[in-house]
Amino acid sequence: MSKSSLSLPARTKHLLLVPLLLLCAACQGEVLNPAGDIARQQRDIIYISTGLMLLIIIPVMILIVVFAWRYRKGKGGTYDPNFDHSTALELVIWSAPLLIIIMLGALTWSSTHLLDPFRPLDRISGGKDAQKPVGEPLRVQVVSMDWKWLFIYPEQGVATVNELVLPVDRQVRFDITSTNMMNTFYAPTLAGMIYAMPGMRSTLHAVLNKPGTYEGLSANYSGAGFSDMRFKLHGVDQAGFDRWVAGARGSGKALDLATYRQLEKPSEKVPAMRFAATDGDLFRRILERCVEPGTKCMSEIMAHDRRGGGDPHDMRPGAGMPGRASQPPHGHKPEGAIFKSPSEKGSGPNVTKPADPNKASGTTRPGAPENRNMTAIHPVLAPLAGRDAAA
């Protein structure tokens, strides 16, 4: 077979590159191309951590090749069979990783506190704008639903579905919760991932420094519509934000409790929606899981519990713990039996003693065959035992 018959045509070689190009096309660089100061600091942490770890990885990879070449068979270096220790070598081997671990630990500790999502921002951006006043944050309430995102602007009185519009260079405070299951609110160009959990409120402080259109998504698998649970993040100037709010108010649709209950039903690939007005108490009712009519909010149940509890639907003070109508009145807490004398405790029937002493199956003599008789515990074995005895 000739060598030319084994070579592939040039067109075929080019076709082999298509899968590689498609794979590269699927890669996205939002994490390494941030549009906000928090995301930029998180990107820098990735760069610094990677660089510190490469200080160990690169020398190790180089030394593997050097050792393999230097000590190859027949051409290797000097072999010393009596070598067992080198102080200088031990210092290099242990000191370099130890220093890198210390630096990574210091970086982790400082960034954990400085980039705490609950912590308000102390700057709008780095560089020349670092001293720019932060100002009051814009409040946005985020609700993870099946399978869409609801954004409520309580100060502007508008709401959106799968559309988040933010003014650039203004601090934003996100209050995040979920209606049904645990999820993750993630806008890679804005900040890191924050969990959304039913009955709990998470907080994220962030800022967007560059205008543009970016993508946000759910980063925690939550069912059938998870893949399309995405939203558009638009960064605009303050004038553009004011025009957008005015346009949302002109949509004419109101997000009241009845509309929300319809919106809460699972749905996939939901287009962007805008609501002109919202119920001012909606986010609290979602958080406290009392949107449905007749459902008690968690704050009411806890306040009732502090007053003494009782029937969950009975709000009278001093009614006892929920589900325990027999709770004694206040001031008459029962005393535990451990604090009582034997005469006060009394006695009851010994449930471990056989009802009929004549049918006791055990004996106090160690090794007695009666102690192996399990018919009292497993009566189903008794017929077998009687048949064996008759045989």
Tab-separated table of N, CA, C and O in Angstrom, residues 354 357 360-373:
chain	number	residue	atom	x	y	z
A	354	PRO	N	-43.680	-11.301	81.572
A	354	PRO	CA	-44.712	-12.105	80.904
A	354	PRO	C	-46.025	-12.055	81.668
A	354	PRO	O	-46.047	-12.004	82.913
A	357	PRO	N	-46.797	-16.187	84.434
A	357	PRO	CA	-45.480	-16.679	84.870
A	357	PRO	C	-45.244	-18.144	84.515
A	357	PRO	O	-44.107	-18.563	84.351
A	360	ALA	N	-43.375	-18.648	81.195
A	360	ALA	CA	-42.095	-17.972	80.984
A	360	ALA	C	-41.141	-18.899	80.248
A	360	ALA	O	-41.026	-20.080	80.566
A	361	SER	N	-40.464	-18.377	79.248
A	361	SER	CA	-39.628	-19.220	78.408
A	361	SER	C	-38.164	-19.164	78.786
A	361	SER	O	-37.360	-19.861	78.190
A	362	GLY	N	-37.767	-18.322	79.741
A	362	GLY	CA	-36.359	-18.180	80.076
A	362	GLY	C	-36.050	-18.683	81.465
A	362	GLY	O	-36.914	-19.104	82.234
A	363	THR	N	-34.791	-18.662	81.818
A	363	THR	CA	-34.330	-19.053	83.149
A	363	THR	C	-33.099	-18.232	83.470
A	363	THR	O	-32.476	-17.633	82.580
A	364	THR	N	-32.785	-18.168	84.733
A	364	THR	CA	-31.628	-17.373	85.152
A	364	THR	C	-30.336	-18.147	85.082
A	364	THR	O	-29.268	-17.595	85.340
A	365	ARG	N	-30.387	-19.450	84.755
A	365	ARG	CA	-29.163	-20.244	84.693
A	365	ARG	C	-28.462	-19.981	83.356
A	365	ARG	O	-29.033	-20.211	82.300
A	366	PRO	N	-27.205	-19.532	83.416
A	366	PRO	CA	-26.479	-19.311	82.157
A	366	PRO	C	-26.314	-20.604	81.373
A	366	PRO	O	-26.045	-21.658	81.931
A	367	GLY	N	-26.490	-20.532	80.087
A	367	GLY	CA	-26.310	-21.689	79.224
A	367	GLY	C	-27.468	-22.643	79.194
A	367	GLY	O	-27.388	-23.693	78.543
A	368	ALA	N	-28.581	-22.336	79.906
A	368	ALA	CA	-29.728	-23.242	79.921
A	368	ALA	C	-30.375	-23.282	78.541
A	368	ALA	O	-30.480	-22.248	77.862
A	369	PRO	N	-30.805	-24.470	78.065
A	369	PRO	CA	-31.428	-24.550	76.723
A	369	PRO	C	-32.720	-23.756	76.632
A	369	PRO	O	-33.133	-23.367	75.542
A	370	GLU	N	-33.389	-23.517	77.781
A	370	GLU	CA	-34.622	-22.742	77.717
A	370	GLU	C	-34.387	-21.312	77.209
A	370	GLU	O	-35.292	-20.674	76.655
A	371	ASN	N	-33.155	-20.818	77.431
A	371	ASN	CA	-32.871	-19.461	76.992
A	371	ASN	C	-32.814	-19.335	75.474
A	371	ASN	O	-32.806	-18.232	74.937
A	372	ARG	N	-32.717	-20.479	74.769
A	372	ARG	CA	-32.698	-20.434	73.312
A	372	ARG	C	-34.079	-20.641	72.703
A	372	ARG	O	-34.220	-20.671	71.484
A	373	ASN	N	-35.088	-20.786	73.536
A	373	ASN	CA	-36.456	-20.992	73.061
A	373	ASN	C	-37.052	-19.632	72.689
A	373	ASN	O	-37.271	-18.785	73.561
